[in-house]
Short mmCIF file of C-alpha atoms in Angstrom, two decimals:
data_model
loop_
_atom_site.label_atom_id
_atom_site.label_comp_id
_atom_site.label_asym_id
_atom_site.label_seq_id
_atom_site.Cartn_x
_atom_site.Cartn_y
_atom_site.Cartn_z
CA MET A 1 0.00 0.00 0.00
CA THR A 2 1.00 3.65 -0.29
CA TYR A 3 0.63 6.40 2.31
CA SER A 4 0.31 9.30 -0.15
CA LYS A 5 -3.20 10.29 1.03
CA THR A 6 -2.14 10.13 4.69
CA ILE A 7 0.92 12.26 3.96
CA ALA A 8 -1.21 14.89 2.21
CA GLN A 9 -3.53 15.00 5.24
CA ILE A 10 -0.60 15.36 7.66
CA LYS A 11 0.75 18.23 5.58
CA GLU A 12 -2.63 19.96 5.48
CA ILE A 13 -3.06 19.68 9.26
CA ASN A 14 0.39 21.20 9.73
CA GLY A 15 -0.05 24.11 7.32
CA ASN A 16 1.24 22.62 4.04
CA ARG A 17 4.82 23.69 4.68
CA ASP A 18 7.76 22.70 2.49
CA PHE A 19 9.12 20.75 5.46
CA THR A 20 7.04 19.46 8.37
CA PRO A 21 9.22 19.01 11.48
CA LEU A 22 8.59 16.42 14.17
CA HIS A 23 8.38 18.84 17.08
CA GLU A 24 9.57 22.42 17.00
CA PRO A 25 9.54 24.84 19.96
CA CYS A 26 6.89 27.52 20.24
CA PHE A 27 8.14 30.99 21.22
CA SER A 28 5.21 33.38 21.36
CA GLY A 29 5.30 34.75 24.91
CA ASN A 30 7.85 36.56 27.06
CA GLU A 31 10.90 34.67 25.82
CA LYS A 32 12.62 37.65 24.15
CA ASN A 33 11.78 39.99 27.02
CA TYR A 34 13.19 37.68 29.68
CA LEU A 35 16.30 36.89 27.64
CA ALA A 36 16.95 40.59 27.14
CA ASP A 37 16.54 41.13 30.86
CA THR A 38 19.30 38.63 31.65
CA ILE A 39 21.62 40.53 29.30
CA ASP A 40 20.65 43.92 30.72
CA THR A 41 21.31 42.75 34.28
CA THR A 42 24.46 40.79 33.20
CA PHE A 43 23.20 37.74 35.15
CA VAL A 44 23.50 35.22 32.34
CA SER A 45 25.40 32.42 34.09
CA SER A 46 24.50 30.01 36.90
CA VAL A 47 23.14 32.50 39.42
CA GLY A 48 20.15 34.73 38.85
CA ALA A 49 16.53 35.54 39.55
CA TYR A 50 15.23 33.38 36.74
CA VAL A 51 16.93 30.25 38.10
CA ASP A 52 15.26 30.83 41.47
CA ARG A 53 11.93 31.58 39.84
CA PHE A 54 12.04 28.54 37.57
CA GLU A 55 12.91 26.20 40.44
CA ALA A 56 10.02 27.55 42.50
CA GLU A 57 7.62 27.24 39.57
CA MET A 58 8.68 23.65 38.83
CA ALA A 59 8.17 22.64 42.46
CA ARG A 60 4.72 24.22 42.43
CA TYR A 61 3.72 22.71 39.08
CA THR A 62 4.87 19.17 39.95
CA GLU A 63 3.55 19.40 43.53
CA THR A 64 6.94 18.58 45.03
CA ALA A 65 8.90 20.13 47.90
CA LYS A 66 11.79 21.51 45.86
CA ALA A 67 13.17 21.60 42.32
CA VAL A 68 16.77 21.98 41.19
CA ALA A 69 17.53 23.36 37.73
CA VAL A 70 20.41 21.61 35.93
CA VAL A 71 22.03 21.53 32.48
CA ASN A 72 20.00 18.66 31.02
CA GLY A 73 17.78 15.71 31.83
CA THR A 74 20.66 13.23 31.77
CA ALA A 75 22.42 15.14 34.53
CA ALA A 76 19.17 15.20 36.50
CA LEU A 77 18.96 11.41 36.27
CA GLN A 78 22.62 10.92 37.11
CA VAL A 79 22.41 12.97 40.30
CA GLY A 80 19.04 11.51 41.28
CA MET A 81 20.52 8.02 41.08
CA ARG A 82 23.56 9.01 43.09
CA LEU A 83 21.23 10.30 45.82
CA ALA A 84 19.42 6.95 45.70
CA GLY A 85 22.66 5.10 46.45
CA VAL A 86 23.62 4.05 42.93
CA SER A 87 27.39 3.58 42.88
CA LYS A 88 30.15 1.46 41.42
CA GLY A 89 29.24 -2.19 41.24
CA THR A 90 25.51 -1.76 41.84
CA GLU A 91 22.66 -2.45 39.44
CA VAL A 92 19.68 -0.38 38.32
CA LEU A 93 16.45 -1.85 36.97
CA THR A 94 15.20 0.10 33.96
CA GLN A 95 13.61 -0.46 30.56
CA ALA A 96 15.23 -1.26 27.24
CA LEU A 97 12.60 0.77 25.38
CA THR A 98 13.83 4.26 26.23
CA PHE A 99 16.15 6.98 25.02
CA VAL A 100 19.81 6.09 25.54
CA ALA A 101 20.28 8.81 28.18
CA THR A 102 18.42 6.66 30.72
CA ALA A 103 21.03 3.91 30.52
CA ASN A 104 23.92 6.34 30.11
CA ALA A 105 23.04 8.06 33.38
CA ILE A 106 23.29 4.66 35.09
CA ALA A 107 26.69 4.04 33.53
CA TYR A 108 27.91 7.51 34.58
CA ASN A 109 27.45 6.30 38.16
CA SER A 110 29.63 3.25 37.34
CA ALA A 111 26.56 1.03 37.76
CA ARG A 112 25.04 -1.55 35.44
CA PRO A 113 21.54 -1.46 33.92
CA VAL A 114 19.20 -4.45 33.99
CA PHE A 115 16.47 -4.28 31.36
CA ILE A 116 12.82 -4.99 32.25
CA ASP A 117 9.96 -5.29 29.74
CA VAL A 118 7.26 -2.64 29.23
CA ASP A 119 3.48 -2.74 28.99
CA LEU A 120 2.00 -2.50 25.50
CA ASP A 121 -0.46 0.25 26.39
CA THR A 122 1.82 2.61 28.35
CA MET A 123 5.09 1.69 26.57
CA GLY A 124 6.64 2.15 30.03
CA MET A 125 7.98 -0.32 32.57
CA SER A 126 5.61 -3.18 33.32
CA PRO A 127 4.88 -3.81 37.03
CA LEU A 128 4.16 -7.46 36.19
CA ALA A 129 7.53 -7.87 34.46
CA LEU A 130 9.28 -6.06 37.32
CA SER A 131 7.62 -8.24 39.95
CA ALA A 132 8.39 -11.43 37.99
CA PHE A 133 12.06 -10.46 37.67
CA LEU A 134 12.42 -9.73 41.38
CA ASP A 135 10.59 -12.92 42.36
CA GLU A 136 13.08 -14.90 40.26
CA PHE A 137 16.32 -13.02 40.88
CA GLY A 138 15.77 -10.78 43.92
CA GLU A 139 17.09 -11.57 47.38
CA LEU A 140 16.42 -9.35 50.37
CA ARG A 141 19.31 -8.92 52.80
CA GLU A 142 19.92 -6.53 55.65
CA GLU A 143 21.91 -4.30 53.29
CA GLY A 144 19.14 -4.19 50.67
CA CYS A 145 18.04 -6.11 47.60
CA PHE A 146 20.56 -8.25 45.73
CA ASN A 147 20.50 -9.98 42.36
CA LYS A 148 20.96 -13.71 43.00
CA SER A 149 22.25 -14.17 39.44
CA THR A 150 25.04 -11.57 39.61
CA GLY A 151 25.57 -11.00 43.34
CA ARG A 152 25.26 -7.23 42.85
CA ARG A 153 23.08 -4.96 44.96
CA ILE A 154 20.05 -3.56 43.13
CA ALA A 155 20.28 0.06 44.21
CA ALA A 156 17.47 1.68 42.23
CA CYS A 157 14.69 1.32 39.70
CA VAL A 158 14.31 3.88 36.90
CA PRO A 159 11.00 3.64 35.04
CA MET A 160 10.46 6.05 32.16
CA HIS A 161 7.25 7.75 30.97
CA THR A 162 7.44 7.18 27.22
CA PHE A 163 6.39 10.18 25.07
CA GLY A 164 4.60 11.61 28.10
CA TYR A 165 2.44 8.50 28.66
CA MET A 166 2.50 7.51 32.31
CA CYS A 167 3.56 3.99 33.22
CA ARG A 168 1.85 2.29 36.19
CA ILE A 169 4.19 4.16 38.45
CA ASP A 170 2.21 3.67 41.68
CA GLU A 171 2.43 -0.10 41.31
CA ILE A 172 6.14 0.11 40.49
CA VAL A 173 6.81 2.19 43.62
CA ALA A 174 4.83 -0.27 45.76
CA ILE A 175 6.84 -3.23 44.40
CA CYS A 176 10.14 -1.42 44.93
CA ASP A 177 9.15 -0.48 48.49
CA ARG A 178 8.66 -4.17 49.29
CA TRP A 179 12.08 -4.97 47.86
CA LYS A 180 13.85 -1.98 49.47
CA ILE A 181 14.72 -0.43 46.11
CA GLN A 182 14.69 3.35 45.56
CA VAL A 183 12.71 4.70 42.59
CA VAL A 184 14.14 7.48 40.43
CA GLU A 185 11.47 8.59 37.97
CA ASP A 186 12.56 9.37 34.42
CA ALA A 187 9.93 11.98 33.62
CA ALA A 188 12.09 13.64 30.93
CA GLU A 189 9.20 13.60 28.44
CA ALA A 190 6.28 13.87 30.84
CA LEU A 191 6.06 17.44 32.13
CA GLY A 192 2.36 18.21 32.40
CA SER A 193 1.28 14.56 32.52
CA LYS A 194 -0.51 13.08 35.52
CA TYR A 195 -1.37 9.57 36.63
CA LYS A 196 -4.46 9.11 38.78
CA GLY A 197 -4.32 12.85 39.47
CA GLN A 198 -0.67 12.94 40.60
CA SER A 199 2.04 14.75 38.66
CA ALA A 200 4.77 12.96 36.76
CA GLY A 201 8.06 13.12 38.63
CA SER A 202 6.45 13.18 42.08
CA PHE A 203 6.10 9.43 42.71
CA GLY A 204 9.71 8.37 43.26
CA GLN A 205 12.42 9.54 45.62
CA THR A 206 13.40 11.98 42.89
CA GLY A 207 12.09 12.79 39.42
CA ALA A 208 14.04 14.05 36.41
CA PHE A 209 12.76 16.31 33.63
CA SER A 210 14.31 17.46 30.34
CA PHE A 211 13.90 20.83 28.59
CA ASN A 212 15.76 20.01 25.39
CA GLY A 213 14.66 21.88 22.27
CA ASN A 214 12.26 19.12 21.22
CA LYS A 215 10.35 18.82 24.52
CA ILE A 216 6.87 20.17 25.26
CA ILE A 217 8.56 23.31 26.61
CA THR A 218 12.24 24.14 26.28
CA SER A 219 15.03 26.11 27.88
CA GLY A 220 17.27 25.38 24.89
CA GLY A 221 19.16 22.88 27.01
CA GLY A 222 18.25 22.07 30.57
CA GLY A 223 16.74 19.71 33.09
CA THR A 224 15.29 19.63 36.57
CA ILE A 225 15.50 17.36 39.60
CA VAL A 226 12.37 17.36 41.77
CA SER A 227 11.61 15.63 45.05
CA LYS A 228 8.89 15.58 47.67
CA ASP A 229 11.72 15.30 50.20
CA ALA A 230 13.29 18.74 50.54
CA GLN A 231 16.46 17.25 52.05
CA PHE A 232 17.13 15.14 48.97
CA ALA A 233 16.56 18.15 46.75
CA GLU A 234 18.87 20.31 48.87
CA LYS A 235 21.55 17.65 48.53
CA ALA A 236 20.98 17.62 44.78
CA LYS A 237 21.43 21.40 44.66
CA TYR A 238 24.67 21.06 46.62
CA LEU A 239 26.10 18.31 44.40
CA THR A 240 25.19 20.12 41.17
CA THR A 241 26.89 23.33 42.32
CA THR A 242 30.31 21.64 42.67
CA ALA A 243 29.68 20.60 46.32
CA LYS A 244 30.91 24.00 47.47
CA VAL A 245 30.69 24.72 51.19
CA PRO A 246 28.79 28.03 51.57
CA HIS A 247 31.13 30.91 52.41
CA ARG A 248 31.28 34.55 51.41
CA TRP A 249 34.65 34.20 49.69
CA GLU A 250 36.42 30.88 50.41
CA TYR A 251 36.46 28.01 47.89
CA VAL A 252 36.04 24.82 49.88
CA HIS A 253 34.54 21.65 48.36
CA ASP A 254 34.08 18.68 50.68
CA GLU A 255 33.02 15.92 48.25
CA LEU A 256 32.92 15.14 44.56
CA GLY A 257 30.39 17.45 42.96
CA TYR A 258 29.34 18.46 39.46
CA ASN A 259 29.16 21.70 37.53
CA PHE A 260 25.61 20.92 36.39
CA ARG A 261 24.01 24.30 37.08
CA MET A 262 21.45 25.70 34.66
CA PRO A 263 22.49 29.18 33.46
CA ASN A 264 20.15 32.06 34.22
CA VAL A 265 19.77 32.77 30.50
CA ASN A 266 18.32 29.27 29.97
CA ALA A 267 16.12 29.62 33.04
CA ALA A 268 14.71 32.87 31.61
CA LEU A 269 13.60 30.99 28.52
CA ALA A 270 12.13 28.23 30.70
CA CYS A 271 10.15 30.72 32.81
CA ALA A 272 8.55 32.21 29.72
CA GLN A 273 7.70 28.76 28.42
CA MET A 274 6.17 27.64 31.72
CA GLU A 275 3.75 30.56 31.53
CA ARG A 276 2.16 28.97 28.47
CA ILE A 277 2.40 25.25 29.13
CA GLU A 278 -1.34 24.79 29.65
CA GLU A 279 -2.07 26.62 26.39
CA ILE A 280 0.41 24.36 24.62
CA LYS A 281 -1.20 21.24 26.10
CA SER A 282 -4.65 22.42 24.99
CA ALA A 283 -3.42 23.10 21.45
CA LYS A 284 -1.89 19.65 21.33
CA LYS A 285 -5.24 18.09 22.22
CA VAL A 286 -6.73 19.85 19.21
CA LEU A 287 -3.91 18.50 17.03
CA LEU A 288 -4.60 14.96 18.25
CA ALA A 289 -8.29 15.36 17.41
CA SER A 290 -7.33 16.35 13.85
CA TYR A 291 -5.19 13.25 13.51
CA GLN A 292 -8.01 11.03 14.77
CA GLU A 293 -9.83 11.74 11.51
CA VAL A 294 -6.77 10.64 9.51
CA PHE A 295 -5.56 7.46 11.19
CA THR A 296 -8.68 5.34 11.14
CA GLY A 297 -7.45 2.24 9.29
CA GLU A 298 -5.91 -0.98 10.54
CA SER A 299 -2.49 -0.47 8.96
CA ALA A 300 -1.74 2.80 10.80
CA ARG A 301 -3.67 3.79 13.92
CA LEU A 302 -3.12 6.31 16.68
CA LYS A 303 -1.74 4.94 19.92
CA PRO A 304 -4.56 5.22 22.51
CA ILE A 305 -4.07 7.17 25.74
CA PRO A 306 -3.59 4.69 28.61
CA ALA A 307 -6.23 4.49 31.33
CA GLY A 308 -5.60 6.75 34.31
CA THR A 309 -3.31 9.09 32.38
CA ASP A 310 -3.86 12.81 31.90
CA TRP A 311 -1.45 13.00 28.97
CA ASN A 312 0.61 16.05 28.05
CA HIS A 313 0.29 15.08 24.32
CA TRP A 314 4.01 15.63 23.76
CA LEU A 315 4.76 13.31 20.83
CA ILE A 316 1.86 11.67 19.03
CA SER A 317 2.46 8.05 18.03
CA VAL A 318 0.98 5.75 15.43
CA GLU A 319 1.10 1.98 15.52
CA LEU A 320 1.83 0.25 12.22
CA GLU A 321 0.78 -3.27 11.36
CA ASN A 322 4.27 -4.79 11.31
CA LEU A 323 7.94 -3.93 10.78
CA GLU A 324 7.60 -3.88 6.99
CA GLU A 325 4.74 -1.36 7.15
CA ARG A 326 6.62 0.71 9.72
CA ASN A 327 9.61 0.98 7.41
CA ARG A 328 7.42 1.83 4.42
CA PHE A 329 5.65 4.57 6.39
CA LEU A 330 8.97 6.04 7.55
CA GLN A 331 10.38 5.96 4.02
CA GLU A 332 7.40 7.58 2.34
CA THR A 333 6.85 10.32 4.93
CA ASN A 334 10.48 11.36 5.12
CA ASP A 335 10.80 11.26 1.33
CA ALA A 336 7.90 13.72 1.28
CA ALA A 337 9.65 16.08 3.74
CA VAL A 338 7.34 15.03 6.57
CA MET A 339 9.54 14.27 9.55
CA THR A 340 8.61 11.03 11.29
CA ARG A 341 10.77 8.96 13.59
CA PRO A 342 10.61 5.37 14.88
CA ILE A 343 10.57 4.59 18.56
CA TRP A 344 14.10 3.94 19.84
CA ARG A 345 16.13 0.89 19.06
CA LEU A 346 16.19 -1.21 22.22
CA ILE A 347 19.04 -0.13 24.48
CA SER A 348 19.83 -3.78 25.18
CA SER A 349 20.85 -4.18 21.52
CA LEU A 350 23.42 -1.35 21.59
CA PRO A 351 27.05 -2.50 21.76
CA MET A 352 27.80 -0.92 25.17
CA TYR A 353 24.78 -2.56 26.82
CA GLU A 354 24.23 -5.82 24.91
CA GLN A 355 25.87 -7.91 27.67
CA CYS A 356 23.56 -6.57 30.39
CA GLN A 357 20.94 -8.80 31.97
CA LYS A 358 17.41 -8.58 30.56
CA ASP A 359 14.12 -10.40 30.61
CA SER A 360 12.33 -11.56 27.45
CA LEU A 361 11.49 -7.96 26.42
CA ALA A 362 8.64 -9.42 24.33
CA ASN A 363 6.47 -6.29 24.46
CA SER A 364 9.46 -4.01 23.92
CA ILE A 365 10.40 -5.86 20.75
CA TRP A 366 6.79 -5.77 19.50
CA LEU A 367 6.60 -2.00 19.99
CA GLU A 368 10.05 -1.39 18.52
CA GLU A 369 8.81 -2.94 15.28
CA ARG A 370 5.63 -0.85 15.04
CA ILE A 371 5.67 2.57 16.75
CA VAL A 372 6.36 5.79 14.84
CA ASN A 373 6.10 9.41 16.02
CA ILE A 374 4.36 11.85 13.69
CA PRO A 375 4.64 15.68 13.53
CA SER A 376 3.45 17.06 16.88
CA SER A 377 4.25 20.80 16.76
CA VAL A 378 1.68 23.41 17.74
CA LYS A 379 1.37 27.19 17.53
CA VAL A 380 -0.21 29.17 20.38
#
């Protein structure tokens, strides 16, 4: 079959442009004013009013105790895992169907990922698969949970909310509590999403967000660590500001820290974007409704919103019939200057992670062969 009619409809929905991007940022508010203000005040680096304002706004929006602005979502994950006790020789349970940054952040802590399957509807970590893995390989000791197969301590679990869909995070947290495993929530793509009325990023010990240029809102480059425990967040702030002991003029650092601070100029952009996030979400719902009239057939259908999820509508996905149809759809759309992208190649198949332990990943493989993101930009 050919997708020429579908491509024409996608182009029409997106304004019949010469090139239809996958997801471009929307700058129609106070972005220029706030950026100019940082230049006028000369506070463009890692200290400034916009950093403080953005952190306060993120804590309010995610209903957490404190937020810490950092350079990107990967750094947010790395520090969140360190706070959870992830260190050299430990293991972290995560999913193979995710962006590579999730696994890289584990490796940056000199730990090893273990890959757990996802649910077909949420495309995020499956509580059933997690429970089955721990029942088979988990062993509770006084020092925590250990992997009977490898002998390593399982320090943390990092589920990820794929394309803003929420995984069954409450069930995952409950399972991890029983096994004495800390949860670090990869909410990089889920700002504005809720599950059973609770904000993404607020379920685990810490949550990590990304504000890369392709996210629902952007600071150009940036991320945030959030936590309902103010002490954890304070520790995150300390570690990401080079672990410097507060003093009016002395430079004393009492442990290994990171220069992961978000510059004020990026925070200014983020503040302007946060002012319009609900407008952006509403516009994205309208976009989804337009696509519902296009993808009505069996060969290419919109991915339904999982039960219990108030979705942020970040990237809209279609499910193709099989791998051959997926590849045909990708070829024809991109040949027509309509940017579409497949879901990620499974992390467990990448050369640096192919020796890591994994379960069957049956659902992950099924989704890898079928899911494609379609243009999801909006103008407000």
